[in-house]
Short mmCIF file of C-alpha atoms in Angstrom, two decimals:
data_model
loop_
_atom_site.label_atom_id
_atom_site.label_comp_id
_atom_site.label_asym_id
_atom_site.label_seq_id
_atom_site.Cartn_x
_atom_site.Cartn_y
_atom_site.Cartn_z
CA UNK H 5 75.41 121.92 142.76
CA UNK H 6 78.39 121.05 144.60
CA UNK H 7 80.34 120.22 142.08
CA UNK H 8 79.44 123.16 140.34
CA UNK H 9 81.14 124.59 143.77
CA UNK H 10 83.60 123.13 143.83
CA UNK H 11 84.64 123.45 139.88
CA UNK H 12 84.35 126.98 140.34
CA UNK H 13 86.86 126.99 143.68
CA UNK H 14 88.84 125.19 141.48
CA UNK H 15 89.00 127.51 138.48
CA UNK H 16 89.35 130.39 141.36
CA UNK H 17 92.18 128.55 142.83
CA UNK H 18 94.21 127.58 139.20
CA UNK H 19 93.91 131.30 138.23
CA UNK H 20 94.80 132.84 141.33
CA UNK H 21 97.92 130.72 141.55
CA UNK H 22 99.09 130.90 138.01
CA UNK H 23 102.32 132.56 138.32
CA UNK H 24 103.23 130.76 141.91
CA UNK H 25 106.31 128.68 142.27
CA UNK H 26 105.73 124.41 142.10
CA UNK H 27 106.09 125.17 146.35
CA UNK H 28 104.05 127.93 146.70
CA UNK H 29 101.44 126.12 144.27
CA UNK H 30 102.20 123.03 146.67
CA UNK H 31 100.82 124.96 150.07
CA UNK H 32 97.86 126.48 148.41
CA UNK H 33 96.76 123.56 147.36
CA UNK H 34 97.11 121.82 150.84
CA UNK H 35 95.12 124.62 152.58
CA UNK H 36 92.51 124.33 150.01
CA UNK H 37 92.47 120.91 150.96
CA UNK H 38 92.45 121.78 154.64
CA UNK H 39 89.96 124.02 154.80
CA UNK H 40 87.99 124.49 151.88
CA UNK H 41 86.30 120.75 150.83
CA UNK H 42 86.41 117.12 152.50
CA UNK H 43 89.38 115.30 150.99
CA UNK H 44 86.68 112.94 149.40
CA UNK H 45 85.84 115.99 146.82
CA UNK H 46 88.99 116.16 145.22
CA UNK H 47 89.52 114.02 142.26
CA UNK H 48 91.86 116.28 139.93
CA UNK H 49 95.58 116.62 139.19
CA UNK H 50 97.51 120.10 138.21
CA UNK H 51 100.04 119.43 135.57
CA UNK H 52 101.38 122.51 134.40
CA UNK H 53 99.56 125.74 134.75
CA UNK H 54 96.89 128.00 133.09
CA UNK H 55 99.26 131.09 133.05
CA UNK H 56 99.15 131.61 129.29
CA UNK H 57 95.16 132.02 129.70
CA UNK H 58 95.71 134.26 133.19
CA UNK H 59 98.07 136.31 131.24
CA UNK H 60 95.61 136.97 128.53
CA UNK H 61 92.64 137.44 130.40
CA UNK H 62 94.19 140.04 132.78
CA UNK H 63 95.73 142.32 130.00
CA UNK H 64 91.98 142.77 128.76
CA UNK H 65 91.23 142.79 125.00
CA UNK H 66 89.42 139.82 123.14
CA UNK H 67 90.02 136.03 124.74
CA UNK H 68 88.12 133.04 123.15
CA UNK H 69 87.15 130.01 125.68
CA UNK H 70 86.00 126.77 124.11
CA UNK H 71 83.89 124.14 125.78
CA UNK H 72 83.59 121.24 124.25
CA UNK H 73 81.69 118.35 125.69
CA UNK H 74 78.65 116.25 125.90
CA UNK H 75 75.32 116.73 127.50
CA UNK H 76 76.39 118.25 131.13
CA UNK H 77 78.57 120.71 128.80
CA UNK H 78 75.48 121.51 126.78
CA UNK H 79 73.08 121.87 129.92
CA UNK H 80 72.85 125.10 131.40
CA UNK H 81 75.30 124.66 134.48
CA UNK H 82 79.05 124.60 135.53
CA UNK H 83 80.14 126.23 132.03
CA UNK H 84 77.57 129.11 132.19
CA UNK H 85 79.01 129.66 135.98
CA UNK H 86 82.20 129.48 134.70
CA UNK H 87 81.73 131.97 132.26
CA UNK H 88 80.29 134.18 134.70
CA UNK H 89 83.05 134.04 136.85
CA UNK H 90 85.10 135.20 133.97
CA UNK H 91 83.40 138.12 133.23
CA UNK H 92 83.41 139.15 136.72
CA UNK H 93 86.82 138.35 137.38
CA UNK H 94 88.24 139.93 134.35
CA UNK H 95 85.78 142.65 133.50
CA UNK H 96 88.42 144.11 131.16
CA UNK H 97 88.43 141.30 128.84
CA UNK H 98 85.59 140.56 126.24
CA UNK H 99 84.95 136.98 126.13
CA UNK H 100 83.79 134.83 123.17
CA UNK H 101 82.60 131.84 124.66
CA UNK H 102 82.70 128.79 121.56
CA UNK H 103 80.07 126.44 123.29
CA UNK H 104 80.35 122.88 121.64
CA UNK H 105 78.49 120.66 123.76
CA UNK H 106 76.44 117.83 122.11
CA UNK H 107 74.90 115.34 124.65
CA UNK H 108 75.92 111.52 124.67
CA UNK H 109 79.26 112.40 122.82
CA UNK H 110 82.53 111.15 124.85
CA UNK H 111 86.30 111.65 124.18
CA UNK H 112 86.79 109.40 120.39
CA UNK H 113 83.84 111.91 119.29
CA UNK H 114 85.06 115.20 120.56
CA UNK H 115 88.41 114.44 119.06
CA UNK H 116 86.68 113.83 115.24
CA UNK H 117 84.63 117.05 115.78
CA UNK H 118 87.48 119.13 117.32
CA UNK H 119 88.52 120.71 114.19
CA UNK H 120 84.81 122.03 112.75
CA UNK H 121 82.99 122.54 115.75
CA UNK H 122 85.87 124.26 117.96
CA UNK H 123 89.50 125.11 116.28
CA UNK H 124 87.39 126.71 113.11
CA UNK H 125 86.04 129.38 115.49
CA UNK H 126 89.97 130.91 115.22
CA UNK H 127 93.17 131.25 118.58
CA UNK H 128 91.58 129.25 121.62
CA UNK H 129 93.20 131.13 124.66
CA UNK H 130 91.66 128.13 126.50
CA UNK H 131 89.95 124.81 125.86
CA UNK H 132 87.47 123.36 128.82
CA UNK H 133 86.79 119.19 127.91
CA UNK H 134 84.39 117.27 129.61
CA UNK H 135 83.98 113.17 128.78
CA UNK H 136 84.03 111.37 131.47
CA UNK H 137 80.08 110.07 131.84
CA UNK H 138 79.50 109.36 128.39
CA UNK H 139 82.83 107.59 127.86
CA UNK H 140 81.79 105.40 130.62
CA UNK H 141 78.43 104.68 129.15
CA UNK H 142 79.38 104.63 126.01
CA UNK H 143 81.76 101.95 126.90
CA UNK H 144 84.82 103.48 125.30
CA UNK H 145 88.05 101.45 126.68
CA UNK H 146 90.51 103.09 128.50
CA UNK H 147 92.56 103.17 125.80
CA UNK H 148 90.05 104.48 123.37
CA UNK H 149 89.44 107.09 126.07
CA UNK H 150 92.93 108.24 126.91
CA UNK H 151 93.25 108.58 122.40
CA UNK H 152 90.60 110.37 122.22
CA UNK H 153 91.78 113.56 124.72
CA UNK H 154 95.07 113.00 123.36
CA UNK H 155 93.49 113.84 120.13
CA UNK H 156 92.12 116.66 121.08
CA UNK H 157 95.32 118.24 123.03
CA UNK H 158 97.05 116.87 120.12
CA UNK H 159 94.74 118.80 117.55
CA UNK H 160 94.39 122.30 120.00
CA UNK H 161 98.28 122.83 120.67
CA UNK H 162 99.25 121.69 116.78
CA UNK H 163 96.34 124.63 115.71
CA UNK H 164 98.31 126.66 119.10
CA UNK H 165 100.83 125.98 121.44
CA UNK H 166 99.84 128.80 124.24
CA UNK H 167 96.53 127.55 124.29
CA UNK H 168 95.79 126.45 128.52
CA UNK H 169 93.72 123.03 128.14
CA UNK H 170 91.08 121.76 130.79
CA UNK H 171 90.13 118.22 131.30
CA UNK H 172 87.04 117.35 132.93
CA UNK H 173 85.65 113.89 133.53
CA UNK H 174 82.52 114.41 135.90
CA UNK H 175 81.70 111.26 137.67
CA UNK H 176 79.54 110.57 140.12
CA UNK H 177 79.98 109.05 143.22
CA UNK H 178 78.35 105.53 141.87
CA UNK H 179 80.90 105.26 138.86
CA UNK H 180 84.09 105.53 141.76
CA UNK H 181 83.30 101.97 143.19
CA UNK H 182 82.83 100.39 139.61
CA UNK H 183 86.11 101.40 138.59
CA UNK H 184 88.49 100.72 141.87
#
């Protein structure tokens, strides 16, 4: 549940900070830090922004968000919240949510599948993709791991250029001290 919480603070703070200067971005971020979470919950990196999808989403009409992971994307949990939190946020907008989770698939999967079980659906405004556990147990090498996503961002931004990408890797806490 908390990092349901703190996904969701997360997708709060990216789209409430989408058309914010590198500095203003910069300060949010550190009072976040300061006063939102324990420093020991934050394990992510912006790079870039998610105004194309903020843009969309608050001029209303149709907006398509794809999820495409394994068995924690599948589950009932952080992407249903997510998508509630759309649909609140941006009541104007109707939302066609593409859900392509199948469990025990990690990155090298996702990025053969991309194509049929996501791009096929038509425009992804934005892309959520989770790998992280199963490319760990699936014992996928960190290069086979970092192809795979690139495959996928690769395959999204060739099929669209605008569309915002995601990248989850859930972990939990045990996985941290096996790879330091």
């Amino acid at each position: 549940m908390k990092k349901s919480l703190i996904i969701l603070s997360a997708m709060l703070f990216a789209f409430t900070t989408a058309a914010f200067s590198q500095e203003q971005l910069a300060e949010k971020r550190a009072a976040c830090k300061a006063d939102a979470f324990p420093e020991r919950y934050f394990h992510y990196t912006l790079r870039g922004s998610l105004a194309n999808s903020y843009i969309k989403f608050s001029r209303g009409g149709k907006a398509r968000v794809a999820f495409l992971g394994g068995s924690i994307t599948e589950m009932w949990g952080w992407k249903n919240q997510i998508e509630e939190f759309f649909k609140a946020t941006f009541p104007q907008t109707e939302f066609e949510f593409v859900e392509a989770g199948i469990p025990s698939m990690g990155s090298t999967p996702h990025s053969f599948r991309m194509k049929t079980d996501v791009l096929s659906k038509g425009k992804i405004d934005l892309l959520f993709v989770e790998a992280g556990p199963n490319d760990d147990t699936n014992e996928f090498t960190p290069i086979e791991q970092v192809r795979g996503m690139e495959g996928m961002v690769r395959q999204a931004w060739l099929a669209d250029a605008e569309t915002d990408i995601i990248m989850l890797h859930f972990i939990w806490d045990g996985f941290i001290n096996i790879h330091k």
